[in-house]
Coordinates of C-alpha atoms in Angstrom, one line a residue:
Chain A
X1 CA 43.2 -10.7 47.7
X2 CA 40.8 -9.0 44.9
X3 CA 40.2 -10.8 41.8
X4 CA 42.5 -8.4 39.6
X5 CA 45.3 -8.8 41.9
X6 CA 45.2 -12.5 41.8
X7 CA 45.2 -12.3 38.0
X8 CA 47.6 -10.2 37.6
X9 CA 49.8 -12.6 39.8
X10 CA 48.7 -15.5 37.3
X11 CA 49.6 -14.0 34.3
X12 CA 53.1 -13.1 35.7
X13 CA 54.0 -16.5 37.1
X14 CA 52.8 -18.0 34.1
X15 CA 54.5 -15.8 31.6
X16 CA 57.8 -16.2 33.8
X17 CA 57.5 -20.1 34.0
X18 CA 56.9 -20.4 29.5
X19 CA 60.0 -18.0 29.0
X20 CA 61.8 -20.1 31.3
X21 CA 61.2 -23.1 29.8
X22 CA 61.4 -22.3 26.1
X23 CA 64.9 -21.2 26.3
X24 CA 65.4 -24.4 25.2
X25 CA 63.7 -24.9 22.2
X26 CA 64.7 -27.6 20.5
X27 CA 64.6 -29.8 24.3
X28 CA 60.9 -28.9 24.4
X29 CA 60.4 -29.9 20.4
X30 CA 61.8 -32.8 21.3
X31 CA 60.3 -34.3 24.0
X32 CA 57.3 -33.4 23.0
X33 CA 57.8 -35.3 19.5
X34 CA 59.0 -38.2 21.8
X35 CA 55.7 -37.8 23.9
X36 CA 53.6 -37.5 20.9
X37 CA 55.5 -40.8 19.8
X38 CA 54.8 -42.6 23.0
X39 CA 51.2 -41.6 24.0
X40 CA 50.3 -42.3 19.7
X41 CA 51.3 -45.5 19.8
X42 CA 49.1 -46.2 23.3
X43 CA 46.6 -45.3 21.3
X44 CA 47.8 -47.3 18.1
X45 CA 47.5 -50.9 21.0
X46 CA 44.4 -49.7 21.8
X47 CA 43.2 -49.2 18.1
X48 CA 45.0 -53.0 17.9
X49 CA 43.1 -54.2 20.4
X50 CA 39.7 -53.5 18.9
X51 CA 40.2 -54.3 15.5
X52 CA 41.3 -58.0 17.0
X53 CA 38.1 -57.9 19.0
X54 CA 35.7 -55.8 18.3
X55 CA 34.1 -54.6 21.4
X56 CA 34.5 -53.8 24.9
X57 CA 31.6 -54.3 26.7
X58 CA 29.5 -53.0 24.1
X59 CA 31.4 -50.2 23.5
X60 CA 33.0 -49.8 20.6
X61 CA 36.2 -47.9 19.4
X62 CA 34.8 -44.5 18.7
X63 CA 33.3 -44.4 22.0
X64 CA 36.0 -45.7 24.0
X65 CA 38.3 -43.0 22.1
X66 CA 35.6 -40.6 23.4
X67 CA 36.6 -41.4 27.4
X68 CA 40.0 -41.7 26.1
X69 CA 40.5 -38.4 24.7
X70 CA 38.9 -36.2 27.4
X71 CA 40.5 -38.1 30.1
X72 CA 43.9 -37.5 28.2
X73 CA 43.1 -34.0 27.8
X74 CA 42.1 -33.8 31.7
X75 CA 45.4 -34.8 32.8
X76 CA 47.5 -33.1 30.9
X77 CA 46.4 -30.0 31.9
X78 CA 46.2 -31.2 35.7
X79 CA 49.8 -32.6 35.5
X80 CA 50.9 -29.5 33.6
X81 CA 49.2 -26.9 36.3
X82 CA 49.6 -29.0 39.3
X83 CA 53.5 -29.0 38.8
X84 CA 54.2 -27.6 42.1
X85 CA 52.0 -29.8 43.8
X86 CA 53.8 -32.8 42.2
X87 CA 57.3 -31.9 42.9
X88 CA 56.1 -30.9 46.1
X89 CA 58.1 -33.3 48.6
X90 CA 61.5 -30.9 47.1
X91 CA 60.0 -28.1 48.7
X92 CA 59.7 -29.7 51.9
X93 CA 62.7 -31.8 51.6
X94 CA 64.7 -28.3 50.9
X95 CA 63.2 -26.3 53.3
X96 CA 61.7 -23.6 50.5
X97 CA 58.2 -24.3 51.6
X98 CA 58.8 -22.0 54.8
X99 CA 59.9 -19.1 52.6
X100 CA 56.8 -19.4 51.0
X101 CA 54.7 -20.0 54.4
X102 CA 56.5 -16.2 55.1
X103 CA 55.0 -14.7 52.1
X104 CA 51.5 -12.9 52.0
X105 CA 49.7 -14.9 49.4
X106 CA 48.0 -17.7 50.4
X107 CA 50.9 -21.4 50.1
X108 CA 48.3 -23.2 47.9
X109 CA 48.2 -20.0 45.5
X110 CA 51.9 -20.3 45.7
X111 CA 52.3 -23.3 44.5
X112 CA 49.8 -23.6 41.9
X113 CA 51.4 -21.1 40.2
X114 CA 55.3 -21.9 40.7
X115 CA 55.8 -23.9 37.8
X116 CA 53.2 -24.2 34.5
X117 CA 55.3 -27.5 33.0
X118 CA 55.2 -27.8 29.3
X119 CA 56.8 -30.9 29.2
X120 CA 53.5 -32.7 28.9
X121 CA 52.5 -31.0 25.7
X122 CA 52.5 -34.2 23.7
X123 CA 50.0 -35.7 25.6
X124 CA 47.8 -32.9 25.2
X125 CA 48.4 -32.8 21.6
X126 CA 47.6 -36.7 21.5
X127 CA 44.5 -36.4 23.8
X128 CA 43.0 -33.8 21.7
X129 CA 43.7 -35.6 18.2
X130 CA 42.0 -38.8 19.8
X131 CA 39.3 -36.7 21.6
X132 CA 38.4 -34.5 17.8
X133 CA 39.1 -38.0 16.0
X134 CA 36.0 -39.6 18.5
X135 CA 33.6 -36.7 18.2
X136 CA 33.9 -36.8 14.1
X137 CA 33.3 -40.6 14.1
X138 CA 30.4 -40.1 16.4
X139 CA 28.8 -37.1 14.6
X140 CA 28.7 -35.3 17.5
X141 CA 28.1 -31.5 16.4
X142 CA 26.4 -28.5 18.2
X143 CA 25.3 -28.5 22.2
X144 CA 26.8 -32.3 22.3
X145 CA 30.2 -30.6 21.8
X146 CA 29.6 -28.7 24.9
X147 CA 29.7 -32.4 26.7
X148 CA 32.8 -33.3 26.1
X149 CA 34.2 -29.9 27.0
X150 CA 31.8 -30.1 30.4
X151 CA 33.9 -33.8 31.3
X152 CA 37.2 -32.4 30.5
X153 CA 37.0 -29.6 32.7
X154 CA 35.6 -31.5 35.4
X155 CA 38.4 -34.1 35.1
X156 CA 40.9 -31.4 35.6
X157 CA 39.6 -30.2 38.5
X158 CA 39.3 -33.8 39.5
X159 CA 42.9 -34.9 39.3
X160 CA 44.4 -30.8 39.9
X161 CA 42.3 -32.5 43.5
X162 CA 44.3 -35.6 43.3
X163 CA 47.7 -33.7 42.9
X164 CA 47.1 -31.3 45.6
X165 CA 46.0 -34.7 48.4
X166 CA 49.5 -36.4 47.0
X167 CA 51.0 -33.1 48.2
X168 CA 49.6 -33.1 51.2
X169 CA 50.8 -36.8 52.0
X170 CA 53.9 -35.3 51.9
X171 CA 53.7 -33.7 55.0
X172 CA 53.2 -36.5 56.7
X173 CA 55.6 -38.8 54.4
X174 CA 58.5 -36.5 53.3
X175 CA 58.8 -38.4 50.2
X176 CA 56.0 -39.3 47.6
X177 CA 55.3 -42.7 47.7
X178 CA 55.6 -44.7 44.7
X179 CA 51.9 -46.1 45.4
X180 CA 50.4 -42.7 45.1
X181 CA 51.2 -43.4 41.2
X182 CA 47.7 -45.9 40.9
X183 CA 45.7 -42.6 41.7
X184 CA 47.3 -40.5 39.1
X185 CA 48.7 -42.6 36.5
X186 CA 46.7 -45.5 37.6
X187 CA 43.3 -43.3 37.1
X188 CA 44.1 -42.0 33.9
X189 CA 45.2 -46.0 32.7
X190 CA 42.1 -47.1 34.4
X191 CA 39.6 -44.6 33.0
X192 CA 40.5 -44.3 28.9
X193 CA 38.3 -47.5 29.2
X194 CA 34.3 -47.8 30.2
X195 CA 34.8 -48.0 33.9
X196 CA 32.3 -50.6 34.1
X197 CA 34.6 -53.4 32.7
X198 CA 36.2 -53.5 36.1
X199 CA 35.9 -55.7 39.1
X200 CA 33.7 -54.3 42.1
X201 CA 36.1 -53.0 44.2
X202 CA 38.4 -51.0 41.7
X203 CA 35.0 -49.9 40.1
X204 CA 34.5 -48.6 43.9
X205 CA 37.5 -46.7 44.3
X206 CA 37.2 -44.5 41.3
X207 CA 33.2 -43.8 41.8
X208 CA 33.3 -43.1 45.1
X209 CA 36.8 -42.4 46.5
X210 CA 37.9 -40.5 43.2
X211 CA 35.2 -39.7 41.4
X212 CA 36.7 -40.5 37.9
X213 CA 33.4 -42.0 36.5
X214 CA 31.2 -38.9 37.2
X215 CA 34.1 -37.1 34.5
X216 CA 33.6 -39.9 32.4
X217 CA 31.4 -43.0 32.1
X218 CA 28.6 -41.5 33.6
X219 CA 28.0 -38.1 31.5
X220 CA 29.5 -39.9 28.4
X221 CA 26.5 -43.0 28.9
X222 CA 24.0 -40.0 28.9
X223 CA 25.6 -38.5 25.3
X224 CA 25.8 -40.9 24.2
X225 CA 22.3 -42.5 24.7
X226 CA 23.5 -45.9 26.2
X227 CA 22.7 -45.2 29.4
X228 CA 20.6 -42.8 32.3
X229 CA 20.3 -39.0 30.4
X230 CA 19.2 -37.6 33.7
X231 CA 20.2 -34.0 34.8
X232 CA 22.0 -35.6 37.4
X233 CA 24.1 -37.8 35.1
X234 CA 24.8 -34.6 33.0
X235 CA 25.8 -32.6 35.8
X236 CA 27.9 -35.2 37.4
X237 CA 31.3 -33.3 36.2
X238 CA 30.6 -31.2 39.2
X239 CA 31.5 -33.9 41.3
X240 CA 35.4 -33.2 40.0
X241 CA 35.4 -29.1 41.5
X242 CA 33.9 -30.6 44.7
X243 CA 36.3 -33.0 44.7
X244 CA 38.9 -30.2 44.4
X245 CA 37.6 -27.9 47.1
X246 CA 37.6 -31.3 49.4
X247 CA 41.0 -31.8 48.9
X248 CA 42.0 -28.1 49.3
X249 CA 40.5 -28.3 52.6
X250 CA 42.4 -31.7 53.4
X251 CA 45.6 -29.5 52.3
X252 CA 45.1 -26.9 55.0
X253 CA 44.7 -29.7 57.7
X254 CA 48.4 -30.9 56.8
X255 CA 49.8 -27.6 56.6
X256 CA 48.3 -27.0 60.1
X257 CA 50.4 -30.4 60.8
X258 CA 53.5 -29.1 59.1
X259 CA 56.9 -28.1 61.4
X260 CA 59.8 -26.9 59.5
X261 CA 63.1 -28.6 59.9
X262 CA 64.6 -25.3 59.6
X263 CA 66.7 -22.9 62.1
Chain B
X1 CA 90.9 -59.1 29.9
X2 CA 91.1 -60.8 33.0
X3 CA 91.3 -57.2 35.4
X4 CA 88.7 -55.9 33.3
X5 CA 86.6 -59.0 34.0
X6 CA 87.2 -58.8 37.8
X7 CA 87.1 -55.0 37.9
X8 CA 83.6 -55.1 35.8
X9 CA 82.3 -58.0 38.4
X10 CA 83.0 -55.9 41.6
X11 CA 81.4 -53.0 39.9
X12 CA 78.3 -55.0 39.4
X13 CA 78.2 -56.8 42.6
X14 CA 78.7 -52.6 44.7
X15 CA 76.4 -51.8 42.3
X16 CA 73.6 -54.7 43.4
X17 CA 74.3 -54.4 47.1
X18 CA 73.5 -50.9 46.8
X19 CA 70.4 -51.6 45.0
X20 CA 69.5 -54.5 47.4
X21 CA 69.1 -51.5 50.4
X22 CA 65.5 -50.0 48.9
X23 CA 63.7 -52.7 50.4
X24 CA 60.5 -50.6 50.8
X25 CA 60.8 -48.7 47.9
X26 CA 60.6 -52.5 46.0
X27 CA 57.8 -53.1 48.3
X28 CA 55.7 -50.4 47.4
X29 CA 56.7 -51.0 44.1
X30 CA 55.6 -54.3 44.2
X31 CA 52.1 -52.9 45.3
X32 CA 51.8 -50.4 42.5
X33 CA 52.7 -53.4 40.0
X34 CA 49.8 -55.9 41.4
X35 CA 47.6 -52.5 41.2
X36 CA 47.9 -52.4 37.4
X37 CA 48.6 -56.1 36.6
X38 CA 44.6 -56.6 38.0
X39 CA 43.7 -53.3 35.9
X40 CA 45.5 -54.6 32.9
X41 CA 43.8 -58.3 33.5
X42 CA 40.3 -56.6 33.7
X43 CA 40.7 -55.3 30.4
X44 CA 41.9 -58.3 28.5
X45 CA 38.9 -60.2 30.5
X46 CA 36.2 -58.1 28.8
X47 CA 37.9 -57.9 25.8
X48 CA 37.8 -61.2 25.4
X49 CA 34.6 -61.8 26.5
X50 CA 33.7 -60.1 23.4
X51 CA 34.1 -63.3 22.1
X52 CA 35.4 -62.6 18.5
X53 CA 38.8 -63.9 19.0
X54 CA 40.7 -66.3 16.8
X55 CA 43.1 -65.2 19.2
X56 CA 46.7 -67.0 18.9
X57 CA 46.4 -66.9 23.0
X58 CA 43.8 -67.8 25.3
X59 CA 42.5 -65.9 28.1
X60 CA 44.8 -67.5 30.6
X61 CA 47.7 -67.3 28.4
X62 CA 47.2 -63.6 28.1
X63 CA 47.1 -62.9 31.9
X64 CA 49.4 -65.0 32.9
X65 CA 51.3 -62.8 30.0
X66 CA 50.4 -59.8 32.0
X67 CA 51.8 -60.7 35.5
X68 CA 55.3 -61.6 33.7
X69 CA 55.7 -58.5 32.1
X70 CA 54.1 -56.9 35.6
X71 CA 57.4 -59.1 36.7
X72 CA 60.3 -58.5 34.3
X73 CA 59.1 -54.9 33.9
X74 CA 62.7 -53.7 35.8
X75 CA 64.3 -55.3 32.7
X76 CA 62.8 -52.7 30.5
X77 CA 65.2 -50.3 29.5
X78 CA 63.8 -46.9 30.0
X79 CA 65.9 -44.4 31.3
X80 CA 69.6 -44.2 31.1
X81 CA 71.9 -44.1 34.3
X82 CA 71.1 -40.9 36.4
X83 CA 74.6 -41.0 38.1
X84 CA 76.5 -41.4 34.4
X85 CA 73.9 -38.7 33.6
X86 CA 75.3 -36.3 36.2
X87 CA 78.8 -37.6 35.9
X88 CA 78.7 -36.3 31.1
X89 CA 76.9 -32.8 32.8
X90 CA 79.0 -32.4 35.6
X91 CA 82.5 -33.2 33.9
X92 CA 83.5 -36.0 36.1
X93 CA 83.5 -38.3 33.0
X94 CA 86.5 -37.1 33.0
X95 CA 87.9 -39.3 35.7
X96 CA 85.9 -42.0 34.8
X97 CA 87.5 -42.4 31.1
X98 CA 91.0 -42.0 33.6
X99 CA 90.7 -45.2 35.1
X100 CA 92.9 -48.2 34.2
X101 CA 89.6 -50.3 33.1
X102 CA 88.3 -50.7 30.0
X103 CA 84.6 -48.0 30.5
X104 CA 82.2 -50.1 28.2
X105 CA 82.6 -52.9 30.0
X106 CA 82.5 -51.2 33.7
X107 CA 79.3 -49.4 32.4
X108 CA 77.6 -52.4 31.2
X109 CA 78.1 -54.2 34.3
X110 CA 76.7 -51.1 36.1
X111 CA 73.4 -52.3 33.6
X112 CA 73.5 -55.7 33.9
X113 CA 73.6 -54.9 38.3
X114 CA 70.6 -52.5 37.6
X115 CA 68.3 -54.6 35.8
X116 CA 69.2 -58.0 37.5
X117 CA 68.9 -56.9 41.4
X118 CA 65.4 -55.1 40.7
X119 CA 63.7 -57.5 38.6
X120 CA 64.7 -60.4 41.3
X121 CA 63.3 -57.8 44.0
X122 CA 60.2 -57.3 42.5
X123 CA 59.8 -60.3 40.2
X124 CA 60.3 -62.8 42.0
X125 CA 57.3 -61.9 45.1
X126 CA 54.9 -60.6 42.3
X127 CA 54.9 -64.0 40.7
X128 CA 54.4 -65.9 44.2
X129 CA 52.0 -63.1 45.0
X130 CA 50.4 -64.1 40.9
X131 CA 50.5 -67.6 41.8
X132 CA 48.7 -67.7 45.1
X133 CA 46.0 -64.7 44.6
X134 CA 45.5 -64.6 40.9
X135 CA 46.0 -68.5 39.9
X136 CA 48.6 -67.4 37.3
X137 CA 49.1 -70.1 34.6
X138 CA 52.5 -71.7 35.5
X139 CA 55.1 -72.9 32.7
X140 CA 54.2 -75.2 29.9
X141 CA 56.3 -78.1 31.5
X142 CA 59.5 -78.6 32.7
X143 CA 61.5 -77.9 29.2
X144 CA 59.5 -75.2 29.0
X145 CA 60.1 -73.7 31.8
X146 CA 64.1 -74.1 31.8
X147 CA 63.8 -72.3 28.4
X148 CA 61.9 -69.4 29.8
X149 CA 64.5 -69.2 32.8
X150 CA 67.6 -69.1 30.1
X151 CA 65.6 -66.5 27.8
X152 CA 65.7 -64.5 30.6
X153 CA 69.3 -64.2 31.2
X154 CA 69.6 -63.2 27.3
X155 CA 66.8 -60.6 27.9
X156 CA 69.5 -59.4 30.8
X157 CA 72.1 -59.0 28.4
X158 CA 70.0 -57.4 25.5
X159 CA 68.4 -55.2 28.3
X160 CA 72.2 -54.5 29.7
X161 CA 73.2 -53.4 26.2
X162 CA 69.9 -51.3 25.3
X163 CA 70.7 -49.2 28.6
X164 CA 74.1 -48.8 28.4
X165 CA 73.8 -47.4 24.2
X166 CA 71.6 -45.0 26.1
X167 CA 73.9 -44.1 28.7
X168 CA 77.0 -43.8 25.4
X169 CA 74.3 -41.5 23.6
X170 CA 74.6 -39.2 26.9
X171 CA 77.9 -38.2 25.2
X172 CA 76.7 -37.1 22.3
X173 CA 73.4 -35.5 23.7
X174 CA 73.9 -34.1 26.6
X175 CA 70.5 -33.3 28.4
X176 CA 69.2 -36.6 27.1
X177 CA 65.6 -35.5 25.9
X178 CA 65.8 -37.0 22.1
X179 CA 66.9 -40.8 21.7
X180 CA 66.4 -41.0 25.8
X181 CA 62.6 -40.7 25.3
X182 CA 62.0 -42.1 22.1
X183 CA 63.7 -45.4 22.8
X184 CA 61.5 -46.5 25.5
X185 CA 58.6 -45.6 23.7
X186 CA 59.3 -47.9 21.1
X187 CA 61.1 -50.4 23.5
X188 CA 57.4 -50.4 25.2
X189 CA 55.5 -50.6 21.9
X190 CA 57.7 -53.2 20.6
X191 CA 58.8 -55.4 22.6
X192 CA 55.0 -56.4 23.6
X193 CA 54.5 -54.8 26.6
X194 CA 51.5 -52.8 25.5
X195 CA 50.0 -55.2 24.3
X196 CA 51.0 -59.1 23.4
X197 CA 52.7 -59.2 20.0
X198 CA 50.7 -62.4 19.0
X199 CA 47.4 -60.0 19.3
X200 CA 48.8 -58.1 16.4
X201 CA 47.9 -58.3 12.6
X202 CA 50.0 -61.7 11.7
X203 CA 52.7 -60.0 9.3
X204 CA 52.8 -57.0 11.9
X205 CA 53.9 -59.7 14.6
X206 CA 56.2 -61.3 12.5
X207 CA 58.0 -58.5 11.3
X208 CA 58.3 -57.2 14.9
X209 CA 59.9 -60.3 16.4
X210 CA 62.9 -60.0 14.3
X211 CA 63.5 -56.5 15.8
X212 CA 65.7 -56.3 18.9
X213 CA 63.0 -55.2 21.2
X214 CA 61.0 -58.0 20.7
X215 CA 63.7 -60.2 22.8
X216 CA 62.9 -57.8 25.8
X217 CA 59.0 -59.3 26.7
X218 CA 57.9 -61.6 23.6
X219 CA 61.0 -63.8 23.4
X220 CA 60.9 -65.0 27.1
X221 CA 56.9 -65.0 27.0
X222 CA 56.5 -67.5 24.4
X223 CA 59.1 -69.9 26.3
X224 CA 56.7 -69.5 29.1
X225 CA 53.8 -70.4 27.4
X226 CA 55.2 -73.7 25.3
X227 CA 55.1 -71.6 22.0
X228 CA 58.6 -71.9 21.4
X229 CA 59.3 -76.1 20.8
X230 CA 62.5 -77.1 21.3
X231 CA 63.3 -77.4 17.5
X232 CA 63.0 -73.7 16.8
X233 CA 63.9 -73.0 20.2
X234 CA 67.6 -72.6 18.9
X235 CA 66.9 -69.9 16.3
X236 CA 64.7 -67.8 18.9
X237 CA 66.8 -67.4 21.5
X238 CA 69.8 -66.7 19.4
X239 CA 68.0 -63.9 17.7
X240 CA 68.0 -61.8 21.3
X241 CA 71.7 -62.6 21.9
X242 CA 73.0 -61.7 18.4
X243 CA 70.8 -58.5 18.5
X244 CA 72.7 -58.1 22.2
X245 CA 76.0 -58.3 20.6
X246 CA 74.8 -55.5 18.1
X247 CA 74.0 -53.4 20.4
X248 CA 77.4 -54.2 22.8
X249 CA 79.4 -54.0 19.2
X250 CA 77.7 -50.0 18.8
X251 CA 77.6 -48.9 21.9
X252 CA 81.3 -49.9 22.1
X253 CA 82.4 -47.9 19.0
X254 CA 80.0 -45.0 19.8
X255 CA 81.8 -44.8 23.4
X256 CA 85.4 -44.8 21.7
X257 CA 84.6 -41.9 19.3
X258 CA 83.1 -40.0 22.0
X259 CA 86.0 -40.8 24.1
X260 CA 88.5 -39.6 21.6
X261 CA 86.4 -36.3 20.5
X262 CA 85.6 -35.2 24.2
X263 CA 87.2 -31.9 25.1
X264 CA 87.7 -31.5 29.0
X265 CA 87.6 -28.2 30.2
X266 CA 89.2 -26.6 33.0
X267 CA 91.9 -26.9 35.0

């Protein structure tokens, strides 16, 4: 497939997935007002938290809010792109996944682009306010803008990685389990605070397993002058598209697993 | 009265049996719930090890505050019925505001089946499971402890009356995308589940225990940990139960205009 083509096919799908979806207006105002709510006042026990006790770890609130915003950022966009991936146990539970196997496009492509969800838009919104709110309080201006922007595009590509291995549990599974909630959900909760306050083992999983502190604690330590500044350090985003490529080659072992239920 | 009462009993007890079948769904739940109970403990550990706290709870008393909510998290009420939901879009409603039985009360028995069966499902091995692994802090005495047990049953009923408002406002809404979403958010913020409402500024705290949400987490809570004695016990718990009659009063005049306004169409 050339690189126009596949463009083209973006553009299309995600044009055809926005109209959709704003033909309801004042449902998409809404929730995202009621997300806006929801995430802000996260944010607002967070804020509480410090001002009753003044540091994490050494880090303070401005900081945390830095690790907080990109990470909130990050997902949102995942979650938002990675739609089809989510919801991807009604496509197998429905059968529609072997219309698309019959298609000449390549399944992942498929489904990356079925559904662009909008529903998250709060969060965004939220993440971003947070994210512009820690770089102002930290007087970060010029080249150490680019940082924060380097993290948050690594961290989508991270958890796009984690969507797309939950969707290929599903060929095994059928359903999504419930527990696959700790790496989504469970990474975001986990990493809007300095990973290092966390026991060994949890501190473990999401260095080495899911490499949420090369998107986060470990480039933000080198901005941020508190800990290594070493080229490695800054360029440990990458660690989020590897993670990504990883996974998409985990997803073509499963579809090589898959047999329709089908007629 | 009496049918009602009997036809509003065997609605709750189908309703819990059914419930009582997603034994491994509970069990994974149950896994997912000790996952972020140890995340949420982690935090509160380094916050406080901070150690600028003239914090109205210790470190224990805030963990062991963590694994109940962990715990009593089904009684949260967060998302309104998704059969009644299917039942106001599909038109079905229709037979349901036919039967000889009096709908509020069959519909809050529904609620009072789906937050009691889950929260003994879940709650009741997370806290052995808290006890054993995670040296939860157990109940401040014996009074204290038969306190925290009766809160409970009036966080049922507030809970219970919370959903089943949310399940009237269906009526009214539709799709269920305003009051749907923003009443768990503030249920959450609250009620103390994100984060203990004795950790708040003092006035904050105050003001927020008189609001209904607080009887869904901080109520209970502070029966748990002894903070409630038994002198002002009397005025705390009755705050959760006249806030549940509230809400049982509204949603019970909400559902009657709805009722009496709703056009069925076809034939």
């Amino acid at each position: 497939m050339t690189l126009r083509k596949t463009l083209r096919l973006v553009r299309i799908y995600t044009t055809l997935s926005f109209r959709s979806q704003l033909q309801y207006k004042t449902s998409f105002f809404l929730l995202t007002l009621g997300t806006l709510l929801a995430t802000g006042l996260e944010f607002a026990a967070v804020y509480a938290l410090f001002s009753r006790f003044g540091s994490l770890h050494g880090w303070k609130l401005p900081q945390t809010a830095l690790l907080y915003g990109c990470i909130s950022v990050s997902f949102a966009i995942a979650e938002a792109a990675a739609r089809g991936f989510d919801t991807f146990s009604r496509q197998i539970k429905s059968g529609s996944f072997d219309r698309i196997l019959l298609r000449p496009l390549p399944p992942a492509f498929q489904i990356a682009c079925s559904e662009i969800q909008l529903m998250r838009f709060g969060r965004f919104l939220q993440g971003l306010a947070v994210l512009g709110w820690a770089e102002w309080k930290l007087h970060l201006s010029g080249t150490a803008l680019m940082m924060p922007l380097w993290m948050v595009t690594g961290g989508i590509a991270l958890f796009y990685g984690v969507f797309v291995l939950q969707a290929t549990l599903v060929f095994y599974t059928i359903e999504t389990p419930e527990i696959v909630n700790i790496f989504t959900y469970g990474g975001v909760e986990t990493a809007q605070y300095p990973l290092s306050i966390y026991p060994f083992w949890l501190r473990s999983i999401f260095t080495f397993l899911i490499p949420l502190a090369s998107v986060s604690l470990i480039p933000a330590r080198a901005l941020l002058g508190t800990g290594s500044a070493s080229l490695l350090s800054q360029a440990a985003p990458a660690a989020g598209y590897l993670f990504l490529i990883a996974s998409l080659h985990i997803w073509k072992i499963g579809i090589a697993h898959y047999t329709s239920t089908g007629s | 009265m009496n049918s009602t009462f009997r036809a509003a009993k065997a609605v709750a007890g189908a309703r819990g049996r059914l419930l009582m079948q997603y034994r491994s769904a509970a069990l994974f739940g149950i896994a997912t719930q000790m996952f972020w109970g140890m995340v949420r403990a982690a935090v509160f550990t380094a916050f406080y090890q901070a150690g600028r706290h003239t914090a109205s709870l210790t470190l224990p008393q805030t963990i062991a505050y963590i694994w109940l909510v962990q715990a009593t998290l089904a009684m949260m009420p967060w998302r309104t019925d998704p059969e009644i939901q299917e039942m106001v879009r599909s038109g079905a409603i229709s037979y349901e505001a036919l039967r000889p039985a009096d709908l509020y009360s069959i519909w809050y028995a529904r609620a009072l089946a789906g937050h009691a069966i889950p929260t003994l499902m879940r709650g009741i091995p997370l806290l052995l499971a808290a006890f054993l692994l995670f040296h939860l802090l157990p109940p401040h005495g014996a009074a204290a402890c038969a306190l925290w047990l009766f809160s409970l049953f009036c966080t049922l009923l507030l809970a219970a009356a919370f959903t089943t408002l949310l399940n009237v406002s269906l009526l009214y809404t539709l799709a269920g995308d305003g009051v749907q979403r923003l009443m768990p958010a503030l249920a959450n913020a609250f009620s103390g589940m994100l984060i203990p409402l004795a950790l708040l500024p003092r006035s904050l705290c105050l003001l927020l225990r008189l609001l209904p949400f607080a009887g869904l987490i901080d109520t209970p809570m502070r029966c748990y940990l002894g903070q409630i004695s038994e002198g002002s016990a009397l005025t705390a718990l009755m705050l959760p139960i006249v806030w549940a009659a509230a809400l049982i009063f509204a949603g019970r005049m909400l559902l009657l205009h709805a009722l009496q306004k709703m056009m069925i169409q076809g034939g």
